[in-house]
Amino acid sequence: MIVTTSELFKIAYGKFAVGAYNINNMEQAIGLFEGHKKAQAPFIIQLSKGARKYAGVKMLENIIRAVDEIYQDAIFAVHLDHGDEQTCYDCIDSGFYSSVMIDASHEQLAGNIATTRRIVDKAHAKGLSVEAELGKLGGVEEDIKVDEKHASLTDPEEAKEFVERSGCDSLAVAVGTSHGAYKFSGGQGLHFDRIAAIQKLLPGYPMVMHGSSSVPVEEVERVNAAGGKLSSAAKGVDVNEFARAVPLGVTKVNIDTDGRLVWTRVHREYFRDQPENFDFRPPGKVFMAAYADFILHKSEKLLSKDRLEEVRKALQ
Ligand code: G3H
Ligand code: 13P
Ligand code: ZN
């Protein structure tokens, strides 16, 4: 069942974080729904501009309609990840999405507020909620690369002003994470003091943490043992830190890179071990099962495991 993102946030705030996962194909969609069935957890499906271009909008939306029909107990929202202004309008008009993200974080404060306000007005008129971003995360997203010296944490006072003036419903904050497989080259983890300072000025307001993959060392080592060449500098967020971030208002946690690592590990290992094979369906099956287990594990760490009935009751 597709629900609104704000309904999920109202139920989750302070208690658990809703995992938000990007999908690009059928295998990810099935693994995602199987995993959340095992976990009995609500979740958010995210579609990036890249995914919409890769699979095609119609294909992606119909994959989601199909899994929604097959997994009738699932409760989830559909969200545009890192949208530009035009893509936000396309998604708002399509009637399919629960929420959109307008990523104008590269603009100056006034420009970011003005762009976000335009999207908010259009989205709210159609019942969608809007995620915006303030501050600069490091790493690579879509085609923009921000190196660490240009990344900057979200300023709490600015966040309060931004939310009040733009009217956005949730805010992606820069609190130490970055996109991709290479995070924290300085060795630091999440900036809990910064998350707490933002919550103090915006009590009850949902914060979103992008770049939240954990890039497990063992996963990177398995990819490399099967022919990959990922750098040993690959590093991510400690999954045990999510439980500390939740009471501080982190309500949505974005994870994409880790799922790609599962895909790469499964397929590299499969074809390394069975070089005579070329049928992609056997490793596809292994991937879907592995991805479901991966989702179960993430749900435990996000505290969203076994919340489905609570969410279902709250939605009635
Ligand atoms: O933050 C971006 C997400 O990981 C989506 O990545 O734009 O390559 O689909 P993508
Ligand atoms: P990761 O690259 O850490 O998985 O982050 C994904 C993300 O933020 C999608 O918006
Ligand atoms: Zn992101």
mmCIF file of C-alpha atoms and ligand atoms in Angstrom:
data_model
loop_
_atom_site.group_PDB
_atom_site.id
_atom_site.type_symbol
_atom_site.label_atom_id
_atom_site.label_comp_id
_atom_site.label_asym_id
_atom_site.label_seq_id
_atom_site.Cartn_x
_atom_site.Cartn_y
_atom_site.Cartn_z
ATOM 1 C CA MET A 1 0.000 0.000 0.000
ATOM 2 C CA ILE A 2 1.425 3.343 -1.021
ATOM 3 C CA VAL A 3 1.048 5.952 1.742
ATOM 4 C CA THR A 4 2.159 9.532 2.143
ATOM 5 C CA THR A 5 5.658 10.168 3.383
ATOM 6 C CA SER A 6 4.426 12.645 6.023
ATOM 7 C CA GLU A 7 2.130 10.007 7.545
ATOM 8 C CA LEU A 8 5.112 7.679 7.928
ATOM 9 C CA PHE A 9 7.223 10.451 9.454
ATOM 10 C CA LYS A 10 4.548 11.390 12.000
ATOM 11 C CA ILE A 11 4.442 7.801 13.253
ATOM 12 C CA ALA A 12 8.206 7.249 13.124
ATOM 13 C CA TYR A 13 9.568 10.486 14.603
ATOM 14 C CA GLY A 14 11.778 9.852 17.625
ATOM 15 C CA LYS A 15 11.032 6.100 17.601
ATOM 16 C CA PHE A 16 12.536 4.711 14.417
ATOM 17 C CA ALA A 17 13.977 5.824 11.101
ATOM 18 C CA VAL A 18 12.317 4.899 7.822
ATOM 19 C CA GLY A 19 14.850 3.295 5.468
ATOM 20 C CA ALA A 20 14.818 4.876 2.002
ATOM 21 C CA TYR A 21 16.283 2.682 -0.730
ATOM 22 C CA ASN A 22 16.892 3.450 -4.403
ATOM 23 C CA ILE A 23 15.683 0.989 -6.991
ATOM 24 C CA ASN A 24 16.500 0.665 -10.693
ATOM 25 C CA ASN A 25 15.194 -2.768 -11.642
ATOM 26 C CA MET A 26 12.941 -5.708 -10.856
ATOM 27 C CA GLU A 27 15.545 -7.614 -8.831
ATOM 28 C CA GLN A 28 16.051 -4.714 -6.416
ATOM 29 C CA ALA A 29 12.282 -4.253 -6.140
ATOM 30 C CA ILE A 30 11.644 -7.908 -5.253
ATOM 31 C CA GLY A 31 14.568 -8.038 -2.790
ATOM 32 C CA LEU A 32 13.323 -4.819 -1.182
ATOM 33 C CA PHE A 33 9.774 -6.087 -0.668
ATOM 34 C CA GLU A 34 10.889 -9.565 0.461
ATOM 35 C CA GLY A 35 13.277 -7.968 2.953
ATOM 36 C CA HIS A 36 10.608 -5.693 4.389
ATOM 37 C CA LYS A 37 8.201 -8.612 4.602
ATOM 38 C CA LYS A 38 10.787 -10.486 6.688
ATOM 39 C CA ALA A 39 11.435 -7.356 8.745
ATOM 40 C CA GLN A 40 7.764 -6.347 9.063
ATOM 41 C CA ALA A 41 8.922 -2.787 8.505
ATOM 42 C CA PRO A 42 7.557 0.211 6.572
ATOM 43 C CA PHE A 43 9.925 1.813 4.045
ATOM 44 C CA ILE A 44 10.424 4.366 1.279
ATOM 45 C CA ILE A 45 11.255 3.521 -2.346
ATOM 46 C CA GLN A 46 13.375 6.212 -3.940
ATOM 47 C CA LEU A 47 13.709 6.860 -7.640
ATOM 48 C CA SER A 48 16.617 8.987 -8.782
ATOM 49 C CA LYS A 49 16.780 10.901 -12.062
ATOM 50 C CA GLY A 50 19.387 8.327 -13.132
ATOM 51 C CA ALA A 51 17.035 5.440 -12.372
ATOM 52 C CA ARG A 52 14.173 7.107 -14.253
ATOM 53 C CA LYS A 53 16.463 7.474 -17.245
ATOM 54 C CA TYR A 54 17.933 3.956 -16.977
ATOM 55 C CA ALA A 55 14.738 1.919 -16.745
ATOM 56 C CA GLY A 56 12.298 4.491 -18.082
ATOM 57 C CA VAL A 57 9.634 6.135 -15.950
ATOM 58 C CA LYS A 58 6.820 3.880 -17.118
ATOM 59 C CA MET A 59 8.805 0.698 -16.480
ATOM 60 C CA LEU A 60 9.891 1.792 -13.000
ATOM 61 C CA GLU A 61 6.417 2.887 -11.956
ATOM 62 C CA ASN A 62 4.891 -0.327 -13.241
ATOM 63 C CA ILE A 63 7.480 -2.451 -11.436
ATOM 64 C CA ILE A 64 6.361 -0.684 -8.256
ATOM 65 C CA ARG A 65 2.672 -1.212 -9.071
ATOM 66 C CA ALA A 66 3.415 -4.917 -9.621
ATOM 67 C CA VAL A 67 5.268 -5.445 -6.332
ATOM 68 C CA ASP A 68 2.575 -3.465 -4.518
ATOM 69 C CA GLU A 69 0.015 -5.915 -5.890
ATOM 70 C CA ILE A 70 2.115 -8.983 -5.065
ATOM 71 C CA TYR A 71 3.103 -7.874 -1.532
ATOM 72 C CA GLN A 72 -0.287 -6.695 -0.318
ATOM 73 C CA ASP A 73 0.783 -6.208 3.301
ATOM 74 C CA ALA A 74 3.645 -3.853 2.474
ATOM 75 C CA ILE A 75 3.363 -0.216 3.596
ATOM 76 C CA PHE A 76 5.634 2.189 1.762
ATOM 77 C CA ALA A 77 5.984 5.639 0.205
ATOM 78 C CA VAL A 78 7.353 6.491 -3.252
ATOM 79 C CA HIS A 79 9.816 9.368 -3.342
ATOM 80 C CA LEU A 80 11.799 11.258 -5.978
ATOM 81 C CA ASP A 81 15.453 11.347 -4.860
ATOM 82 C CA HIS A 82 17.611 14.412 -5.627
ATOM 83 C CA GLY A 83 15.152 16.065 -7.994
ATOM 84 C CA ASP A 84 15.736 19.184 -10.019
ATOM 85 C CA GLU A 85 12.874 21.623 -10.464
ATOM 86 C CA GLN A 86 11.482 20.156 -13.695
ATOM 87 C CA THR A 87 11.681 16.540 -12.506
ATOM 88 C CA CYS A 88 9.853 17.547 -9.308
ATOM 89 C CA TYR A 89 7.040 19.052 -11.406
ATOM 90 C CA ASP A 90 6.904 15.920 -13.595
ATOM 91 C CA CYS A 91 6.568 13.705 -10.515
ATOM 92 C CA ILE A 92 4.019 15.975 -8.812
ATOM 93 C CA ASP A 93 1.904 15.971 -11.983
ATOM 94 C CA SER A 94 2.191 12.199 -12.502
ATOM 95 C CA GLY A 95 0.036 11.497 -9.432
ATOM 96 C CA PHE A 96 2.185 8.458 -8.588
ATOM 97 C CA TYR A 97 4.584 9.845 -5.981
ATOM 98 C CA SER A 98 4.132 10.356 -2.230
ATOM 99 C CA SER A 99 6.846 13.005 -2.004
ATOM 100 C CA VAL A 100 9.633 14.691 -3.921
ATOM 101 C CA MET A 101 13.077 15.928 -3.001
ATOM 102 C CA ILE A 102 14.155 19.227 -4.481
ATOM 103 C CA ASP A 103 17.913 19.387 -4.264
ATOM 104 C CA ALA A 104 18.868 23.027 -4.648
ATOM 105 C CA SER A 105 21.624 22.787 -2.041
ATOM 106 C CA HIS A 106 24.161 24.039 -4.592
ATOM 107 C CA GLU A 107 22.311 27.401 -4.674
ATOM 108 C CA GLN A 108 22.880 30.258 -2.209
ATOM 109 C CA LEU A 109 20.466 30.309 0.756
ATOM 110 C CA ALA A 110 17.971 32.750 -0.828
ATOM 111 C CA GLY A 111 17.927 30.829 -4.112
ATOM 112 C CA ASN A 112 17.542 27.482 -2.360
ATOM 113 C CA ILE A 113 14.607 28.875 -0.341
ATOM 114 C CA ALA A 114 12.925 30.382 -3.420
ATOM 115 C CA THR A 115 13.290 27.214 -5.521
ATOM 116 C CA THR A 116 12.078 25.002 -2.670
ATOM 117 C CA ARG A 117 9.092 27.335 -2.008
ATOM 118 C CA ARG A 118 7.960 27.004 -5.647
ATOM 119 C CA ILE A 119 8.028 23.205 -5.408
ATOM 120 C CA VAL A 120 6.314 23.207 -1.994
ATOM 121 C CA ASP A 121 3.419 25.309 -3.288
ATOM 122 C CA LYS A 122 2.818 22.978 -6.239
ATOM 123 C CA ALA A 123 3.377 19.773 -4.233
ATOM 124 C CA HIS A 124 1.141 20.733 -1.307
ATOM 125 C CA ALA A 125 -1.665 21.657 -3.690
ATOM 126 C CA LYS A 126 -1.611 18.011 -4.814
ATOM 127 C CA GLY A 127 -1.081 16.421 -1.390
ATOM 128 C CA LEU A 128 2.613 15.550 -1.752
ATOM 129 C CA SER A 129 5.262 16.478 0.777
ATOM 130 C CA VAL A 130 8.660 17.950 -0.019
ATOM 131 C CA GLU A 131 12.165 17.159 1.176
ATOM 132 C CA ALA A 132 14.777 19.855 0.653
ATOM 133 C CA GLU A 133 18.504 19.946 1.361
ATOM 134 C CA LEU A 134 20.578 22.499 3.207
ATOM 135 C CA GLY A 135 24.342 22.273 3.689
ATOM 136 C CA LYS A 136 26.733 20.387 1.453
ATOM 137 C CA LEU A 137 27.368 16.669 1.657
ATOM 138 C CA GLY A 138 30.642 15.379 0.227
ATOM 139 C CA GLY A 139 30.874 12.620 -2.376
ATOM 140 C CA VAL A 140 29.208 11.986 -5.714
ATOM 141 C CA GLU A 141 25.507 12.315 -6.449
ATOM 142 C CA GLU A 142 24.015 12.243 -9.921
ATOM 143 C CA ASP A 143 26.649 14.097 -11.939
ATOM 144 C CA ILE A 144 27.805 16.468 -9.179
ATOM 145 C CA LYS A 145 30.979 15.689 -7.228
ATOM 146 C CA VAL A 146 31.677 17.640 -4.018
ATOM 147 C CA ASP A 147 35.092 17.105 -2.472
ATOM 148 C CA GLU A 148 35.426 17.104 1.317
ATOM 149 C CA LYS A 149 36.907 20.561 1.626
ATOM 150 C CA HIS A 150 33.832 22.018 -0.064
ATOM 151 C CA ALA A 151 31.386 19.975 1.999
ATOM 152 C CA SER A 152 29.878 21.951 4.892
ATOM 153 C CA LEU A 153 27.659 20.975 7.808
ATOM 154 C CA THR A 154 24.115 22.366 8.035
ATOM 155 C CA ASP A 155 23.918 25.480 10.213
ATOM 156 C CA PRO A 156 21.079 25.081 12.797
ATOM 157 C CA GLU A 157 19.940 28.751 12.684
ATOM 158 C CA GLU A 158 19.927 28.639 8.900
ATOM 159 C CA ALA A 159 17.985 25.365 8.992
ATOM 160 C CA LYS A 160 15.251 26.969 11.113
ATOM 161 C CA GLU A 161 15.018 29.970 8.794
ATOM 162 C CA PHE A 162 15.070 27.687 5.741
ATOM 163 C CA VAL A 163 12.230 25.496 6.990
ATOM 164 C CA GLU A 164 10.080 28.462 8.039
ATOM 165 C CA ARG A 165 10.535 30.345 4.775
ATOM 166 C CA SER A 166 10.459 27.441 2.305
ATOM 167 C CA GLY A 167 7.673 25.442 3.970
ATOM 168 C CA CYS A 168 9.448 22.135 3.248
ATOM 169 C CA ASP A 169 8.217 19.095 5.189
ATOM 170 C CA SER A 170 11.561 17.432 5.897
ATOM 171 C CA LEU A 171 15.152 18.532 5.598
ATOM 172 C CA ALA A 172 18.200 16.645 4.354
ATOM 173 C CA VAL A 173 20.985 17.809 6.624
ATOM 174 C CA ALA A 174 24.735 17.616 6.203
ATOM 175 C CA VAL A 175 25.927 16.084 9.472
ATOM 176 C CA GLY A 176 29.074 14.278 8.386
ATOM 177 C CA THR A 177 27.847 11.748 5.826
ATOM 178 C CA SER A 178 28.649 11.786 2.122
ATOM 179 C CA HIS A 179 27.412 9.914 -0.943
ATOM 180 C CA GLY A 180 29.149 6.892 -2.420
ATOM 181 C CA ALA A 181 31.610 4.332 -1.103
ATOM 182 C CA TYR A 182 34.294 6.693 0.194
ATOM 183 C CA LYS A 183 33.142 8.551 3.270
ATOM 184 C CA PHE A 184 34.925 9.965 6.298
ATOM 185 C CA SER A 185 38.450 10.143 4.920
ATOM 186 C CA GLY A 186 39.223 12.283 7.980
ATOM 187 C CA GLY A 187 38.152 9.381 10.210
ATOM 188 C CA GLN A 188 35.195 11.194 11.832
ATOM 189 C CA GLY A 189 31.694 9.729 12.192
ATOM 190 C CA LEU A 190 28.310 11.414 12.486
ATOM 191 C CA HIS A 191 28.213 14.869 14.095
ATOM 192 C CA PHE A 192 25.684 14.153 16.833
ATOM 193 C CA ASP A 193 26.194 17.572 18.391
ATOM 194 C CA ARG A 194 25.057 19.150 15.114
ATOM 195 C CA ILE A 195 22.012 16.879 14.806
ATOM 196 C CA ALA A 196 21.046 17.734 18.412
ATOM 197 C CA ALA A 197 21.513 21.473 17.777
ATOM 198 C CA ILE A 198 19.195 21.339 14.745
ATOM 199 C CA GLN A 199 16.589 19.373 16.704
ATOM 200 C CA LYS A 200 16.699 21.970 19.478
ATOM 201 C CA LEU A 201 15.666 24.699 17.031
ATOM 202 C CA LEU A 202 13.290 22.473 15.054
ATOM 203 C CA PRO A 203 11.700 20.162 17.643
ATOM 204 C CA GLY A 204 9.548 17.397 16.147
ATOM 205 C CA TYR A 205 10.734 18.213 12.626
ATOM 206 C CA PRO A 206 11.951 15.228 10.545
ATOM 207 C CA MET A 207 15.566 15.278 9.449
ATOM 208 C CA VAL A 208 16.826 13.152 6.564
ATOM 209 C CA MET A 209 20.270 11.608 6.473
ATOM 210 C CA HIS A 210 21.622 11.045 2.973
ATOM 211 C CA GLY A 211 24.805 9.127 2.286
ATOM 212 C CA SER A 212 24.040 6.576 5.000
ATOM 213 C CA SER A 213 25.507 3.413 3.515
ATOM 214 C CA SER A 214 27.873 1.588 5.837
ATOM 215 C CA VAL A 215 30.196 0.195 3.122
ATOM 216 C CA PRO A 216 31.076 -2.929 5.156
ATOM 217 C CA VAL A 217 34.775 -3.884 4.978
ATOM 218 C CA GLU A 218 33.923 -7.557 4.522
ATOM 219 C CA GLU A 219 31.694 -6.718 1.538
ATOM 220 C CA VAL A 220 34.452 -4.636 -0.077
ATOM 221 C CA GLU A 221 36.969 -7.439 0.560
ATOM 222 C CA ARG A 222 34.656 -10.022 -1.049
ATOM 223 C CA VAL A 223 34.138 -7.797 -4.105
ATOM 224 C CA ASN A 224 37.911 -7.404 -4.433
ATOM 225 C CA ALA A 225 38.600 -11.116 -3.852
ATOM 226 C CA ALA A 226 36.289 -11.797 -6.795
ATOM 227 C CA GLY A 227 38.130 -9.470 -9.171
ATOM 228 C CA GLY A 228 36.963 -6.018 -8.041
ATOM 229 C CA LYS A 229 39.338 -3.134 -7.463
ATOM 230 C CA LEU A 230 37.594 -0.998 -4.851
ATOM 231 C CA SER A 231 40.012 1.167 -2.905
ATOM 232 C CA SER A 232 40.778 0.261 0.699
ATOM 233 C CA ALA A 233 39.717 3.861 1.504
ATOM 234 C CA ALA A 234 36.097 2.694 1.077
ATOM 235 C CA LYS A 235 34.331 3.521 4.348
ATOM 236 C CA GLY A 236 30.793 4.301 5.520
ATOM 237 C CA VAL A 237 28.494 5.050 8.446
ATOM 238 C CA ASP A 238 28.576 2.772 11.487
ATOM 239 C CA VAL A 239 25.107 1.151 11.450
ATOM 240 C CA ASN A 240 25.078 1.195 15.245
ATOM 241 C CA GLU A 241 24.990 5.003 15.130
ATOM 242 C CA PHE A 242 21.446 5.058 13.649
ATOM 243 C CA ALA A 243 19.914 4.214 17.027
ATOM 244 C CA ARG A 244 21.560 7.316 18.516
ATOM 245 C CA ALA A 245 20.394 9.545 15.665
ATOM 246 C CA VAL A 246 16.720 8.456 15.829
ATOM 247 C CA PRO A 247 15.759 10.162 19.141
ATOM 248 C CA LEU A 248 17.507 13.280 17.838
ATOM 249 C CA GLY A 249 15.009 13.543 14.962
ATOM 250 C CA VAL A 250 16.623 11.608 12.099
ATOM 251 C CA THR A 251 13.492 10.067 10.573
ATOM 252 C CA LYS A 252 14.586 9.017 7.051
ATOM 253 C CA VAL A 253 17.873 7.304 6.240
ATOM 254 C CA ASN A 254 18.983 7.002 2.588
ATOM 255 C CA ILE A 255 20.867 3.888 1.528
ATOM 256 C CA ASP A 256 21.894 3.052 -2.020
ATOM 257 C CA THR A 257 25.616 2.285 -2.270
ATOM 258 C CA ASP A 258 25.422 -0.717 0.091
ATOM 259 C CA GLY A 259 22.793 -2.340 -2.128
ATOM 260 C CA ARG A 260 25.021 -1.848 -5.171
ATOM 261 C CA LEU A 261 27.858 -3.542 -3.268
ATOM 262 C CA VAL A 262 25.603 -6.559 -2.564
ATOM 263 C CA TRP A 263 24.759 -6.753 -6.281
ATOM 264 C CA THR A 264 28.418 -6.495 -7.321
ATOM 265 C CA ARG A 265 29.611 -9.041 -4.758
ATOM 266 C CA VAL A 266 26.943 -11.606 -5.681
ATOM 267 C CA HIS A 267 27.503 -11.340 -9.425
ATOM 268 C CA ARG A 268 31.315 -11.242 -9.268
ATOM 269 C CA GLU A 269 31.433 -14.254 -6.949
ATOM 270 C CA TYR A 270 28.890 -16.195 -8.986
ATOM 271 C CA PHE A 271 30.695 -15.807 -12.298
ATOM 272 C CA ARG A 272 34.130 -16.253 -10.689
ATOM 273 C CA ASP A 273 32.993 -19.575 -9.202
ATOM 274 C CA GLN A 274 31.038 -20.708 -12.274
ATOM 275 C CA PRO A 275 32.972 -19.293 -15.223
ATOM 276 C CA GLU A 276 31.304 -21.695 -17.633
ATOM 277 C CA ASN A 277 27.853 -20.161 -16.918
ATOM 278 C CA PHE A 278 26.282 -17.227 -18.673
ATOM 279 C CA ASP A 279 22.660 -17.404 -17.519
ATOM 280 C CA PHE A 280 22.045 -14.316 -15.392
ATOM 281 C CA ARG A 281 19.004 -15.779 -13.631
ATOM 282 C CA PRO A 282 20.816 -17.967 -11.053
ATOM 283 C CA PRO A 283 22.885 -15.031 -9.684
ATOM 284 C CA GLY A 284 19.748 -12.870 -9.954
ATOM 285 C CA LYS A 285 18.014 -15.269 -7.536
ATOM 286 C CA VAL A 286 21.023 -15.212 -5.200
ATOM 287 C CA PHE A 287 21.006 -11.405 -5.312
ATOM 288 C CA MET A 288 17.294 -11.071 -4.469
ATOM 289 C CA ALA A 289 17.690 -13.342 -1.429
ATOM 290 C CA ALA A 290 20.883 -11.574 -0.322
ATOM 291 C CA TYR A 291 19.262 -8.162 -0.772
ATOM 292 C CA ALA A 292 16.273 -9.252 1.331
ATOM 293 C CA ASP A 293 18.625 -10.319 4.159
ATOM 294 C CA PHE A 294 20.484 -7.036 3.815
ATOM 295 C CA ILE A 295 17.189 -5.120 4.212
ATOM 296 C CA LEU A 296 16.273 -7.170 7.274
ATOM 297 C CA HIS A 297 19.598 -6.269 8.884
ATOM 298 C CA LYS A 298 19.240 -2.557 8.050
ATOM 299 C CA SER A 299 15.692 -2.511 9.443
ATOM 300 C CA GLU A 300 16.979 -3.846 12.769
ATOM 301 C CA LYS A 301 19.583 -1.100 12.926
ATOM 302 C CA LEU A 302 17.079 1.615 11.939
ATOM 303 C CA LEU A 303 14.695 0.354 14.658
ATOM 304 C CA SER A 304 11.993 -0.007 12.006
ATOM 305 C CA LYS A 305 11.812 -3.811 12.319
ATOM 306 C CA ASP A 306 8.459 -5.106 13.608
ATOM 307 C CA ARG A 307 6.792 -1.684 13.319
ATOM 308 C CA LEU A 308 4.395 -2.630 10.520
ATOM 309 C CA GLU A 309 1.350 -3.376 12.679
ATOM 310 C CA GLU A 310 1.870 -0.204 14.708
ATOM 311 C CA VAL A 311 2.009 1.772 11.461
ATOM 312 C CA ARG A 312 -1.047 0.004 10.038
ATOM 313 C CA LYS A 313 -3.075 0.798 13.164
ATOM 314 C CA ALA A 314 -1.938 4.428 13.219
ATOM 315 C CA LEU A 315 -2.980 4.832 9.581
ATOM 316 C CA GLN A 316 -6.555 3.586 10.185
HETATM 317 O O1 G3H B 1 22.401 9.893 -4.063
HETATM 318 C C1 G3H B 1 22.188 9.320 -5.107
HETATM 319 C C2 G3H B 1 21.708 7.915 -5.152
HETATM 320 O O2 G3H B 1 22.714 7.038 -4.693
HETATM 321 C C3 G3H B 1 21.217 7.575 -6.527
HETATM 322 O O3 G3H B 1 22.269 7.360 -7.386
HETATM 323 O O4 G3H B 1 21.830 8.982 -9.221
HETATM 324 O O5 G3H B 1 23.343 7.021 -9.585
HETATM 325 O O6 G3H B 1 20.872 6.689 -9.364
HETATM 326 P P1 G3H B 1 22.068 7.516 -8.996
HETATM 327 P P1 13P B 2 24.788 6.236 -0.126
HETATM 328 O O1 13P B 2 25.658 6.563 -1.286
HETATM 329 O O2 13P B 2 25.543 6.359 1.167
HETATM 330 O O3 13P B 2 24.111 4.936 -0.231
HETATM 331 O O4 13P B 2 23.625 7.357 -0.056
HETATM 332 C C1 13P B 2 22.477 7.257 -0.845
HETATM 333 C C2 13P B 2 21.677 8.509 -0.862
HETATM 334 O O5 13P B 2 21.874 9.432 -0.120
HETATM 335 C C3 13P B 2 20.575 8.571 -1.858
HETATM 336 O O6 13P B 2 19.952 9.819 -1.845
HETATM 337 ZN ZN ZN B 3 21.322 11.421 -1.432
#
